[in-house]
mmCIF file of C-alpha atoms in Angstrom:
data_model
loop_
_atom_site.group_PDB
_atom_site.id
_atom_site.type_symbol
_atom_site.label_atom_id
_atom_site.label_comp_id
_atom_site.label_asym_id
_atom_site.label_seq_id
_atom_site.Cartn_x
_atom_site.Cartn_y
_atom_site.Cartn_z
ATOM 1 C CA UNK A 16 97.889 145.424 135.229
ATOM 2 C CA UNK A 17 94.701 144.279 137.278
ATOM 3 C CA UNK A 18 94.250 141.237 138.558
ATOM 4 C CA UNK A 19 92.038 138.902 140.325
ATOM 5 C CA UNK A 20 93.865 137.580 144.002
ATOM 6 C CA UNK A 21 92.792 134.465 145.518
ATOM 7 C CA UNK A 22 91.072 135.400 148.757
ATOM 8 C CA UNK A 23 92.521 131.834 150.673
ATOM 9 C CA UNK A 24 94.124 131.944 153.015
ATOM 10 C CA UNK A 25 95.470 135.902 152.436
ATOM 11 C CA UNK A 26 92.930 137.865 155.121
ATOM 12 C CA UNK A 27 90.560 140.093 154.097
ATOM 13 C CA UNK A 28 89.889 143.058 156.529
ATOM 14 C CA UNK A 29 88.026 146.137 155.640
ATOM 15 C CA UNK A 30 89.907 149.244 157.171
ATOM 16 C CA UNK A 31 87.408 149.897 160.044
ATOM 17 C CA UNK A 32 87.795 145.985 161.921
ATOM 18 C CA UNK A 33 91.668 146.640 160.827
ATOM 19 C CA UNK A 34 91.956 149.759 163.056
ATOM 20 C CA UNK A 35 89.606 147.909 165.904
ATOM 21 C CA UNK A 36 92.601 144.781 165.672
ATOM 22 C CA UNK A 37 95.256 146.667 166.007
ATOM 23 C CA UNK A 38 94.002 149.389 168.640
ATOM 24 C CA UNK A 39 94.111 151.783 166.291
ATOM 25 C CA UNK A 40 92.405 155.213 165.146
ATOM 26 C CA UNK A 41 90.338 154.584 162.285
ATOM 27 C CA UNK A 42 90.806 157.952 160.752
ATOM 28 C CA UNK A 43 94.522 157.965 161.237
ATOM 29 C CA UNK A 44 94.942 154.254 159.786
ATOM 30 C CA UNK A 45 92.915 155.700 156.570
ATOM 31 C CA UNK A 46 95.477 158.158 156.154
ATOM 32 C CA UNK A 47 98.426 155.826 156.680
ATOM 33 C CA UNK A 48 97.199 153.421 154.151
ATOM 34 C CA UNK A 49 95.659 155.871 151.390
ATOM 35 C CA UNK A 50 97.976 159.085 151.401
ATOM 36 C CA UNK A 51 96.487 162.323 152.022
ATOM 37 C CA UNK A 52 96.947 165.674 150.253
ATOM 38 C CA UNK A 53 97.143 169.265 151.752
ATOM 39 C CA UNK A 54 97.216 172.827 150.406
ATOM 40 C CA UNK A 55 100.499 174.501 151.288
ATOM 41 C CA UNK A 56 101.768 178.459 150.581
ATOM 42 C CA UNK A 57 103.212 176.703 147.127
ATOM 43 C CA UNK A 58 100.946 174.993 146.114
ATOM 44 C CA UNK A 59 99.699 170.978 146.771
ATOM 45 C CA UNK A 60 101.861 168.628 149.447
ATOM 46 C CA UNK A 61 100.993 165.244 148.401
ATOM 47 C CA UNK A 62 101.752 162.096 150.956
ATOM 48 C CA UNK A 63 102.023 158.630 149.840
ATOM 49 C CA UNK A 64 100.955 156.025 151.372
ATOM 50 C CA UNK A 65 103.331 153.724 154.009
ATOM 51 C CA UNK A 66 102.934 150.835 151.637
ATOM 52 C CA UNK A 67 101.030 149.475 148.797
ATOM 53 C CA UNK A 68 98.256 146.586 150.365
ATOM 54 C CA UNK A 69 98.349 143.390 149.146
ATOM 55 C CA UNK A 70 95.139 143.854 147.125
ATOM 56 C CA UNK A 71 95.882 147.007 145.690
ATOM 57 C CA UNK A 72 96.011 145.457 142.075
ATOM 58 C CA UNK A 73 93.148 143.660 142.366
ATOM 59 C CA UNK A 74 89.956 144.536 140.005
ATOM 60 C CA UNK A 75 87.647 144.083 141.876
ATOM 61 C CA UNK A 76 88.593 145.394 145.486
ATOM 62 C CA UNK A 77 91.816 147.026 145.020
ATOM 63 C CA UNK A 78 89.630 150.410 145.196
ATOM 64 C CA UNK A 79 88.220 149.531 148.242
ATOM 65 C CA UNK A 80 91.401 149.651 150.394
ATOM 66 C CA UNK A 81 91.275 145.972 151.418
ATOM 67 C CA UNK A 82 93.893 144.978 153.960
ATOM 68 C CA UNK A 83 95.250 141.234 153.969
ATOM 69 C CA UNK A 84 96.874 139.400 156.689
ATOM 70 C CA UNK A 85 100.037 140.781 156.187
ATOM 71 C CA UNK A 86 99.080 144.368 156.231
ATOM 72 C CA UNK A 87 97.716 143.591 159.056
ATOM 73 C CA UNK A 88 100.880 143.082 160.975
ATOM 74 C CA UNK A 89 102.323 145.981 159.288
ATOM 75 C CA UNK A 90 99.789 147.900 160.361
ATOM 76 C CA UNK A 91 100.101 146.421 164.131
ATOM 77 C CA UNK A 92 103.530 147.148 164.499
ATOM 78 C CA UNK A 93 103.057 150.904 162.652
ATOM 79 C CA UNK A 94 100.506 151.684 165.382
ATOM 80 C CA UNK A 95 102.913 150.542 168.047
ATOM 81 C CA UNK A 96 105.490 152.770 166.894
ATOM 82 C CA UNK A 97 103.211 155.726 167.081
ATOM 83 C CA UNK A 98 102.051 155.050 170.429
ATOM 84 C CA UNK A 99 105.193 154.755 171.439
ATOM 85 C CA UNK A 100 105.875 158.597 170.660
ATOM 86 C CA UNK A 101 107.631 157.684 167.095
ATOM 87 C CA UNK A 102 107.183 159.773 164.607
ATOM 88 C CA UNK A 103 105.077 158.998 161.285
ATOM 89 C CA UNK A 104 108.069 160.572 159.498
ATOM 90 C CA UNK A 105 110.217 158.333 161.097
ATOM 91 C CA UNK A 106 107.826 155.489 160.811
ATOM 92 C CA UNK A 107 108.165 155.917 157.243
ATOM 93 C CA UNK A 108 111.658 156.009 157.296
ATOM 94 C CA UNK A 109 111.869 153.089 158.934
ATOM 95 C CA UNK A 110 109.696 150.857 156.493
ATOM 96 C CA UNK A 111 111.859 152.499 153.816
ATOM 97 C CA UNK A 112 114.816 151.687 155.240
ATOM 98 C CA UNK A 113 114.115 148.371 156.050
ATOM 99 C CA UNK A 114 112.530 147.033 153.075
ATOM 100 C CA UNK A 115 115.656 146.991 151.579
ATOM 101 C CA UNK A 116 116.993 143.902 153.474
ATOM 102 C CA UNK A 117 113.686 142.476 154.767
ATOM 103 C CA UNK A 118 110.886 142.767 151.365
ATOM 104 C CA UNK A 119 107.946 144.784 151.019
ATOM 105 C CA UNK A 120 106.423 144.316 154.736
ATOM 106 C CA UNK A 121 109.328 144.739 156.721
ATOM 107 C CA UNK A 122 108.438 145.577 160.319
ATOM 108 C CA UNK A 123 106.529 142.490 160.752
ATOM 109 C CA UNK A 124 109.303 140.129 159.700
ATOM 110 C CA UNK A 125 110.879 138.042 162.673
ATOM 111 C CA UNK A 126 113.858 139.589 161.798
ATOM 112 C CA UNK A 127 112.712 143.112 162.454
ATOM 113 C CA UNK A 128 111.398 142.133 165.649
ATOM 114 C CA UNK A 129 114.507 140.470 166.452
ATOM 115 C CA UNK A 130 117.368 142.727 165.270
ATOM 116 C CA UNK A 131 116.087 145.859 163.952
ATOM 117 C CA UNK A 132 117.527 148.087 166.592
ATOM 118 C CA UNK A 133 120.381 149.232 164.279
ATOM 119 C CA UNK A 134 117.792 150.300 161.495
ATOM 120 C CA UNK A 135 115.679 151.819 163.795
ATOM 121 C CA UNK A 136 118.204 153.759 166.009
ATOM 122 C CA UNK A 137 119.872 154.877 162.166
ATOM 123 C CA UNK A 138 116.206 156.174 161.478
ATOM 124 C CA UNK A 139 115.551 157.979 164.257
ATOM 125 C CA UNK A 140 118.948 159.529 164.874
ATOM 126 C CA UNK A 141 118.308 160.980 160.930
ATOM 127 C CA UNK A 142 114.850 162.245 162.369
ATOM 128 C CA UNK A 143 114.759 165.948 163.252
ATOM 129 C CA UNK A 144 111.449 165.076 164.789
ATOM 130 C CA UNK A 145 112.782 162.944 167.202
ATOM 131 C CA UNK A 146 115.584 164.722 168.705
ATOM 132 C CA UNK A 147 114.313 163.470 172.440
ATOM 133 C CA UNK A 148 115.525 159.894 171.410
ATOM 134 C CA UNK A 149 119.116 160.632 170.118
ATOM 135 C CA UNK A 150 120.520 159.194 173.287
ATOM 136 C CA UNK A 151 121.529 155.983 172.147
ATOM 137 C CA UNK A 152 120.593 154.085 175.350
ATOM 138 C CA UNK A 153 117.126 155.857 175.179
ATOM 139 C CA UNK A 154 116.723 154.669 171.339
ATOM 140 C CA UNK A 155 117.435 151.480 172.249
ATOM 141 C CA UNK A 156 114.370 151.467 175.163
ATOM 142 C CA UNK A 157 112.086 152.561 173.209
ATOM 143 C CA UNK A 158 112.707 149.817 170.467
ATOM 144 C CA UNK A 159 112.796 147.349 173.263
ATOM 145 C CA UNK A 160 109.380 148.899 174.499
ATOM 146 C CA UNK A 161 107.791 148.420 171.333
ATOM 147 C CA UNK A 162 108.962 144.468 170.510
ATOM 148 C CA UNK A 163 108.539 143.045 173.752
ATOM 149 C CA UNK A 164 104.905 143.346 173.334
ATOM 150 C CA UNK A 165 104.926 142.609 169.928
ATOM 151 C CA UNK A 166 106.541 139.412 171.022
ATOM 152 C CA UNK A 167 104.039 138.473 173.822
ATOM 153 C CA UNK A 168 101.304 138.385 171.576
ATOM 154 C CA UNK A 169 102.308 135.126 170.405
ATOM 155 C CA UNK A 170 102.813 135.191 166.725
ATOM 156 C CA UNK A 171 104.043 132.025 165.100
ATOM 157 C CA UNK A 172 106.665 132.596 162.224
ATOM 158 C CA UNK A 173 107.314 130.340 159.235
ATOM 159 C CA UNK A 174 110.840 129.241 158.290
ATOM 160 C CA UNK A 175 111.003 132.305 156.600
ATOM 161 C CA UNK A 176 110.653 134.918 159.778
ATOM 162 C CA UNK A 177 107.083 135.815 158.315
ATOM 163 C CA UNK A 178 103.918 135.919 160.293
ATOM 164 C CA UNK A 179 101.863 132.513 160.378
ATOM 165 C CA UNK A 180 98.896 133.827 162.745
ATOM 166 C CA UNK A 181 98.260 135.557 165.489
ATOM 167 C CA UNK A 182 97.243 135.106 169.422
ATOM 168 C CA UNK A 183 96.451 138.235 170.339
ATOM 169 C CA UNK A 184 95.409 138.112 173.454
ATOM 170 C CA UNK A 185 98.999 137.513 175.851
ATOM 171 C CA UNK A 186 99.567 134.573 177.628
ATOM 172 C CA UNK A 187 96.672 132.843 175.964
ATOM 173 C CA UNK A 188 95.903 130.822 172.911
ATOM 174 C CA UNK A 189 92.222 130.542 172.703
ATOM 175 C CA UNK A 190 91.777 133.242 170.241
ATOM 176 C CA UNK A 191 93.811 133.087 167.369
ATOM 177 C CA UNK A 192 93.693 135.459 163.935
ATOM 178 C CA UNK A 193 95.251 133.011 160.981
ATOM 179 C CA UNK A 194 94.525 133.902 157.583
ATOM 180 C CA UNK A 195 94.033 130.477 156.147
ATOM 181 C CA UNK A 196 91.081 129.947 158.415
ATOM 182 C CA UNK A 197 87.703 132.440 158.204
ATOM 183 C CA UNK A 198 89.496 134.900 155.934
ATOM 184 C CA UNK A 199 91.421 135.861 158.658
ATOM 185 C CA UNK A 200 88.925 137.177 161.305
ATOM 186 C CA UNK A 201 89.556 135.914 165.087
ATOM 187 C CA UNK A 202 87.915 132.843 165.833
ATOM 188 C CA UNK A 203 88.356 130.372 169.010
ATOM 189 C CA UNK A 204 91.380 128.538 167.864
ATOM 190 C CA UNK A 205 89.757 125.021 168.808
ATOM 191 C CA UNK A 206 86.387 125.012 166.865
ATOM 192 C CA UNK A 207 86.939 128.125 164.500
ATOM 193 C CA UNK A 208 83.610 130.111 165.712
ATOM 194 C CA UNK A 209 84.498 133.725 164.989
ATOM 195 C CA UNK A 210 84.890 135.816 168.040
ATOM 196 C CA UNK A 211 82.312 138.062 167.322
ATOM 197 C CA UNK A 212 79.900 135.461 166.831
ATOM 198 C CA UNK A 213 80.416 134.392 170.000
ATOM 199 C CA UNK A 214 79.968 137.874 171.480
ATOM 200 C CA UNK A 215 76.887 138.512 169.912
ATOM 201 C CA UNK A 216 75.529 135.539 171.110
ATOM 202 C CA UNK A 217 76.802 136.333 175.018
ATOM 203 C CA UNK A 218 74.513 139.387 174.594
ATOM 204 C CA UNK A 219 71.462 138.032 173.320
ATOM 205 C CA UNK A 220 71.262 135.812 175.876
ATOM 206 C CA UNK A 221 71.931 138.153 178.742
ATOM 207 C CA UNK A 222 75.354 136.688 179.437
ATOM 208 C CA UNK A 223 73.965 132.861 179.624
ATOM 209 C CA UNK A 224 77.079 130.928 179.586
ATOM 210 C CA UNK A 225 76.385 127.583 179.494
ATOM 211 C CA UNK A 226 73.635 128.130 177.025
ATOM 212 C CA UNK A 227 76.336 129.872 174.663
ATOM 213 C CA UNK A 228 79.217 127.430 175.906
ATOM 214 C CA UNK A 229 76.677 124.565 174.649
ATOM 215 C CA UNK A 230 75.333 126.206 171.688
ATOM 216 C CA UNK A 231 78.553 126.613 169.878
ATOM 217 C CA UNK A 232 80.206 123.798 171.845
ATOM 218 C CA UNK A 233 83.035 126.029 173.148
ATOM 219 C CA UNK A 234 84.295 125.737 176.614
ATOM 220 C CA UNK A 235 83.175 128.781 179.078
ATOM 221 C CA UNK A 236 86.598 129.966 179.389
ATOM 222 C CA UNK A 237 86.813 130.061 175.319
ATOM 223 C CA UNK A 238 82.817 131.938 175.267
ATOM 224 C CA UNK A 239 84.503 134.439 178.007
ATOM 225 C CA UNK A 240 87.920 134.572 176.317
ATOM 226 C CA UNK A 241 85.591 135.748 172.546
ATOM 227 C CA UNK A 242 83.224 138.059 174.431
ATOM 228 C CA UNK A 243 86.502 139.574 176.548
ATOM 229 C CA UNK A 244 88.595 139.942 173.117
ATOM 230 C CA UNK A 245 85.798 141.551 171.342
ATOM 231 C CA UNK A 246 84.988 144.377 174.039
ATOM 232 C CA UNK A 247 88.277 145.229 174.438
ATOM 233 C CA UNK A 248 88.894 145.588 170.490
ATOM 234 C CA UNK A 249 85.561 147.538 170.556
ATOM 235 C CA UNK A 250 86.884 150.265 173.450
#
């Protein structure tokens, strides 16, 4: 049955700024999140989806693909996975696997992050697809490749092991993405001026930084910290 989801505090991301987050490839991250179809010699192959979004049941925008916060760090650590060399069949696998301990959005759960090495290695020594990894040392490097990161971007867990928000850029916390604060777009964590605001603003004025720094009362290192976070979700 349809519904109507409050928007607080969930995240709202159209699938474009999604992809642009996460480093991702727009096209690809369409594909992961709607299913695809293809014509084979018998007939139609038909490919699901990785998940169902958080909005999918809503009336008004569940058509629309809408991620929320927590797709969003599905998403993140899906395209990690695949950069890493992983397999989409085995990324599947994995989120298959795994929601049966850790709830609908497992790969984002502290727990994943934290002990998921024996679900993962299980996955991928099922894969045909990723016969390269079977060594069990090299399974376990290539996990350890992908969290390490995951964990140096500063995510702040609830009691629960899920996702509070996000500092996304390592080593600092100037920019932060938290769902309960500008539907979930990155802002300076201090005075909650969306990044891209920011950015704009840097550009207009022909990179005048204590004009901007005064203007939205943001420190220069915060104005540089926006403008650097939005280029580099932008290459």
């Amino acid at each position: 049955m349809s519904q109507r989801h409050s928007l607080v505090g969930t995240g709202l991301y159209r699938i474009p700024r999604a992809a642009q987050l996460v480093g991702a490839d727009v096209r690809s991250v369409r594909r992961w999140l709607k299913g695809y179809s293809r014509r084979t010699a018998s007939g139609t192959s038909v490919t699901l989806p990785l998940w169902l979004l958080q909005y999918a049941d809503d009336e008004e925008i569940g058509g629309d693909y809408v991620l929320g916060f927590k797709d969003l760090m599905e998403l993140r650590m899906v395209t990690q996975l695949i950069r890493q060399g992983v397999s989409l069949q085995a990324v599947r696998a994995t989120i298959e696997v795994a929601r049966e301990d850790l709830g609908p959005y497992p790969l984002q759960s502290k727990r994943f992050l934290t002990d998921g090495k024996r679900i993962f290695m299980e996955v991928l020594g099922a894969s045909a697809q990723d016969r390269r990894l079977l060594d069990v040392r090299r399974r376990q490097y290539v996990f350890d490749r992908i969290v390490r990161p995951a964990l140096k971007d500063q995510i702040d867990f609830d009691g629960n092991g899920q996702p509070l928000r996000w500092f996304p850029l390592p080593r600092k916390r100037l920019i932060v993405i938290d769902p309960t604060r500008q539907f979930g777009h990155p802002i300076i964590e201090r005075t909650g001026v969306p990044t891209i605001t920011v950015q704009q603003s840097y550009m207009a004025e022909k990179g005048a930084l204590d004009f901007v720094s005064r203007l939205w009362r943001a420190t220069p290192q915060e104005v540089m910290a926006a403008v650097e976070f939005e280029q580099r979700v932008a290459a």
